[in-house]
């Protein structure tokens, strides 16, 4: 797979992860009064996704720099 293909796939994955994470946070906000443990677990999951997104964004920048050098 070429660097361009890697970058395209990564951009698609990032867009999906960001949307999924936003949907999860919206769901948490709209839940209202419910089980606090469930809400805490969902927030932790959203935070983990945010960490993964940050790692993938670093990877994306690395791929972009590699393309610029080629």
Tab-separated table of N, CA and C in Angstrom:
chain	number	residue	atom	x	y	z
A	1	UNK	N	0.849	-1.179	0.000
A	1	UNK	CA	0.000	0.000	0.000
A	1	UNK	C	0.893	1.240	0.000
A	2	UNK	N	0.529	2.198	-0.798
A	2	UNK	CA	1.336	3.408	-0.896
A	2	UNK	C	1.052	4.349	0.278
A	3	UNK	N	1.930	5.306	0.439
A	3	UNK	CA	1.750	6.307	1.493
A	3	UNK	C	0.462	7.086	1.276
A	4	UNK	N	0.158	7.393	0.013
A	4	UNK	CA	-1.080	8.117	-0.301
A	4	UNK	C	-2.308	7.308	0.114
A	5	UNK	N	-2.263	6.005	-0.164
A	5	UNK	CA	-3.378	5.136	0.226
A	5	UNK	C	-3.501	5.065	1.746
A	6	UNK	N	-2.354	4.955	2.422
A	6	UNK	CA	-2.356	4.942	3.892
A	6	UNK	C	-2.989	6.214	4.442
A	7	UNK	N	-2.611	7.341	3.869
A	7	UNK	CA	-3.119	8.636	4.324
A	7	UNK	C	-4.623	8.746	4.075
A	8	UNK	N	-5.073	8.331	2.917
A	8	UNK	CA	-6.502	8.377	2.588
A	8	UNK	C	-7.300	7.509	3.565
A	9	UNK	N	-6.802	6.303	3.809
A	9	UNK	CA	-7.488	5.391	4.731
A	9	UNK	C	-7.501	5.952	6.157
A	10	UNK	N	-6.388	6.518	6.558
A	10	UNK	CA	-6.293	7.115	7.887
A	10	UNK	C	-7.254	8.287	8.040
A	11	UNK	N	-7.354	9.119	7.013
A	11	UNK	CA	-8.306	10.239	7.050
A	11	UNK	C	-9.741	9.737	7.189
A	12	UNK	N	-10.077	8.657	6.477
A	12	UNK	CA	-11.412	8.079	6.572
A	12	UNK	C	-11.670	7.532	7.976
A	13	UNK	N	-10.680	6.817	8.515
A	13	UNK	CA	-10.806	6.261	9.867
A	13	UNK	C	-10.958	7.372	10.906
A	14	UNK	N	-10.168	8.428	10.758
A	14	UNK	CA	-10.252	9.550	11.694
A	14	UNK	C	-11.623	10.215	11.648
A	15	UNK	N	-12.140	10.426	10.461
A	15	UNK	CA	-13.455	11.061	10.331
A	15	UNK	C	-14.523	10.209	11.014
A	16	UNK	N	-14.465	8.897	10.823
A	16	UNK	CA	-15.441	8.008	11.450
A	16	UNK	C	-15.291	8.006	12.975
A	17	UNK	N	-14.059	7.920	13.450
A	17	UNK	CA	-13.828	7.927	14.897
A	17	UNK	C	-14.306	9.233	15.538
A	18	UNK	N	-14.019	10.342	14.892
A	18	UNK	CA	-14.446	11.629	15.428
A	18	UNK	C	-15.968	11.718	15.492
A	19	UNK	N	-16.639	11.235	14.446
A	19	UNK	CA	-18.101	11.265	14.443
A	19	UNK	C	-18.664	10.332	15.508
A	20	UNK	N	-18.109	9.130	15.617
A	20	UNK	CA	-18.552	8.180	16.641
A	20	UNK	C	-18.365	8.757	18.043
A	21	UNK	N	-17.229	9.407	18.250
A	21	UNK	CA	-16.948	9.991	19.559
A	21	UNK	C	-17.914	11.129	19.870
A	22	UNK	N	-18.201	11.941	18.880
A	22	UNK	CA	-19.163	13.030	19.087
A	22	UNK	C	-20.549	12.465	19.378
A	23	UNK	N	-20.931	11.409	18.656
A	23	UNK	CA	-22.229	10.783	18.901
A	23	UNK	C	-22.314	10.241	20.327
A	24	UNK	N	-21.225	9.617	20.790
A	24	UNK	CA	-21.200	9.082	22.150
A	24	UNK	C	-21.334	10.205	23.175
A	25	UNK	N	-20.598	11.290	22.987
A	25	UNK	CA	-20.686	12.415	23.923
A	25	UNK	C	-22.078	13.063	23.893
A	26	UNK	N	-22.687	13.122	22.698
A	26	UNK	CA	-24.055	13.643	22.601
A	26	UNK	C	-25.021	12.740	23.364
A	27	UNK	N	-24.818	11.437	23.235
A	27	UNK	CA	-25.669	10.478	23.933
A	27	UNK	C	-25.537	10.651	25.444
A	28	UNK	N	-24.325	10.837	25.919
A	28	UNK	CA	-24.094	11.052	27.350
A	28	UNK	C	-24.826	12.308	27.813
A	29	UNK	N	-24.709	13.368	27.043
A	29	UNK	CA	-25.331	14.650	27.413
A	29	UNK	C	-26.856	14.530	27.454
A	30	UNK	N	-27.421	13.731	26.540
A	30	UNK	CA	-28.875	13.616	26.438
A	30	UNK	C	-29.481	12.593	27.406
A	31	UNK	N	-28.653	11.837	28.113
A	31	UNK	CA	-29.152	10.763	28.966
A	31	UNK	C	-29.927	11.271	30.177
A	32	UNK	N	-29.565	12.405	30.673
A	32	UNK	CA	-30.236	12.902	31.857
A	32	UNK	C	-29.861	12.071	33.081
A	33	UNK	N	-30.793	11.963	34.007
A	33	UNK	CA	-30.538	11.224	35.242
A	33	UNK	C	-30.557	9.727	34.947
A	34	UNK	N	-29.445	9.091	35.131
A	34	UNK	CA	-29.319	7.650	34.914
A	34	UNK	C	-28.184	7.126	35.776
A	35	UNK	N	-27.854	5.901	35.601
A	35	UNK	CA	-26.814	5.251	36.386
A	35	UNK	C	-25.480	5.981	36.218
A	36	UNK	N	-24.941	6.493	37.301
A	36	UNK	CA	-23.694	7.262	37.263
A	36	UNK	C	-22.507	6.402	36.840
A	37	UNK	N	-22.529	5.107	37.172
A	37	UNK	CA	-21.445	4.224	36.761
A	37	UNK	C	-21.442	4.031	35.249
A	38	UNK	N	-22.630	3.933	34.680
A	38	UNK	CA	-22.749	3.797	33.228
A	38	UNK	C	-22.240	5.057	32.532
A	39	UNK	N	-22.621	6.199	33.051
A	39	UNK	CA	-22.160	7.464	32.476
A	39	UNK	C	-20.638	7.570	32.583
A	40	UNK	N	-20.085	7.205	33.737
A	40	UNK	CA	-18.635	7.264	33.923
A	40	UNK	C	-17.922	6.344	32.938
A	41	UNK	N	-18.473	5.168	32.702
A	41	UNK	CA	-17.875	4.229	31.750
A	41	UNK	C	-17.922	4.791	30.332
A	42	UNK	N	-19.035	5.423	29.992
A	42	UNK	CA	-19.165	6.006	28.654
A	42	UNK	C	-18.200	7.175	28.474
A	43	UNK	N	-18.041	7.985	29.503
A	43	UNK	CA	-17.090	9.099	29.436
A	43	UNK	C	-15.668	8.569	29.279
A	44	UNK	N	-15.340	7.512	30.017
A	44	UNK	CA	-14.010	6.909	29.895
A	44	UNK	C	-13.788	6.380	28.478
A	45	UNK	N	-14.813	5.768	27.912
A	45	UNK	CA	-14.715	5.265	26.545
A	45	UNK	C	-14.493	6.419	25.564
A	46	UNK	N	-15.224	7.499	25.737
A	46	UNK	CA	-15.059	8.668	24.863
A	46	UNK	C	-13.661	9.260	25.015
A	47	UNK	N	-13.156	9.301	26.230
A	47	UNK	CA	-11.802	9.818	26.463
A	47	UNK	C	-10.748	8.928	25.808
A	48	UNK	N	-10.957	7.606	25.874
A	48	UNK	CA	-10.026	6.682	25.213
A	48	UNK	C	-10.034	6.905	23.704
A	49	UNK	N	-11.213	7.101	23.152
A	49	UNK	CA	-11.315	7.373	21.714
A	49	UNK	C	-10.609	8.679	21.365
A	50	UNK	N	-10.747	9.670	22.217
A	50	UNK	CA	-10.070	10.948	21.971
A	50	UNK	C	-8.559	10.754	21.959
A	51	UNK	N	-8.054	9.905	22.846
A	51	UNK	CA	-6.622	9.600	22.850
A	51	UNK	C	-6.193	8.901	21.575
A	52	UNK	N	-7.004	7.958	21.105
A	52	UNK	CA	-6.705	7.265	19.863
A	52	UNK	C	-6.723	8.236	18.687
A	53	UNK	N	-7.683	9.135	18.684
A	53	UNK	CA	-7.769	10.150	17.625
A	53	UNK	C	-6.501	10.994	17.608
A	54	UNK	N	-6.034	11.399	18.772
A	54	UNK	CA	-4.810	12.211	18.846
A	54	UNK	C	-3.613	11.432	18.290
A	55	UNK	N	-3.513	10.154	18.621
A	55	UNK	CA	-2.411	9.331	18.095
A	55	UNK	C	-2.495	9.203	16.578
A	56	UNK	N	-3.698	9.007	16.069
A	56	UNK	CA	-3.874	8.876	14.625
A	56	UNK	C	-3.588	10.189	13.905
A	57	UNK	N	-3.891	11.306	14.536
A	57	UNK	CA	-3.582	12.597	13.922
A	57	UNK	C	-2.077	12.806	13.820
A	58	UNK	N	-1.334	12.336	14.810
A	58	UNK	CA	0.133	12.402	14.737
A	58	UNK	C	0.619	11.531	13.586
A	59	UNK	N	0.049	10.342	13.469
A	59	UNK	CA	0.411	9.434	12.365
A	59	UNK	C	0.107	10.084	11.019
A	60	UNK	N	-1.043	10.765	10.922
A	60	UNK	CA	-1.430	11.425	9.679
A	60	UNK	C	-0.403	12.498	9.307
A	61	UNK	N	0.027	13.278	10.276
A	61	UNK	CA	1.023	14.317	9.987
A	61	UNK	C	2.343	13.700	9.534
A	62	UNK	N	2.713	12.571	10.115
A	62	UNK	CA	3.926	11.871	9.693
A	62	UNK	C	3.805	11.433	8.239
A	63	UNK	N	2.660	10.889	7.870
A	63	UNK	CA	2.442	10.461	6.488
A	63	UNK	C	2.443	11.660	5.538
A	64	UNK	N	1.839	12.762	5.955
A	64	UNK	CA	1.829	13.957	5.099
A	64	UNK	C	3.254	14.480	4.859
A	65	UNK	N	4.069	14.480	5.921
A	65	UNK	CA	5.447	14.923	5.751
A	65	UNK	C	6.206	14.004	4.811
A	66	UNK	N	5.956	12.702	4.941
A	66	UNK	CA	6.605	11.733	4.075
A	66	UNK	C	6.230	11.972	2.622
A	67	UNK	N	4.970	12.298	2.361
A	67	UNK	CA	4.528	12.591	0.993
A	67	UNK	C	5.201	13.841	0.452
A	68	UNK	N	5.368	14.839	1.290
A	68	UNK	CA	6.007	16.084	0.861
A	68	UNK	C	7.464	15.859	0.500
A	69	UNK	N	8.117	14.911	1.172
A	69	UNK	CA	9.527	14.626	0.912
A	69	UNK	C	9.727	13.820	-0.352
A	70	UNK	N	8.704	13.039	-0.741
A	70	UNK	CA	8.829	12.179	-1.930
A	70	UNK	C	8.717	12.927	-3.213
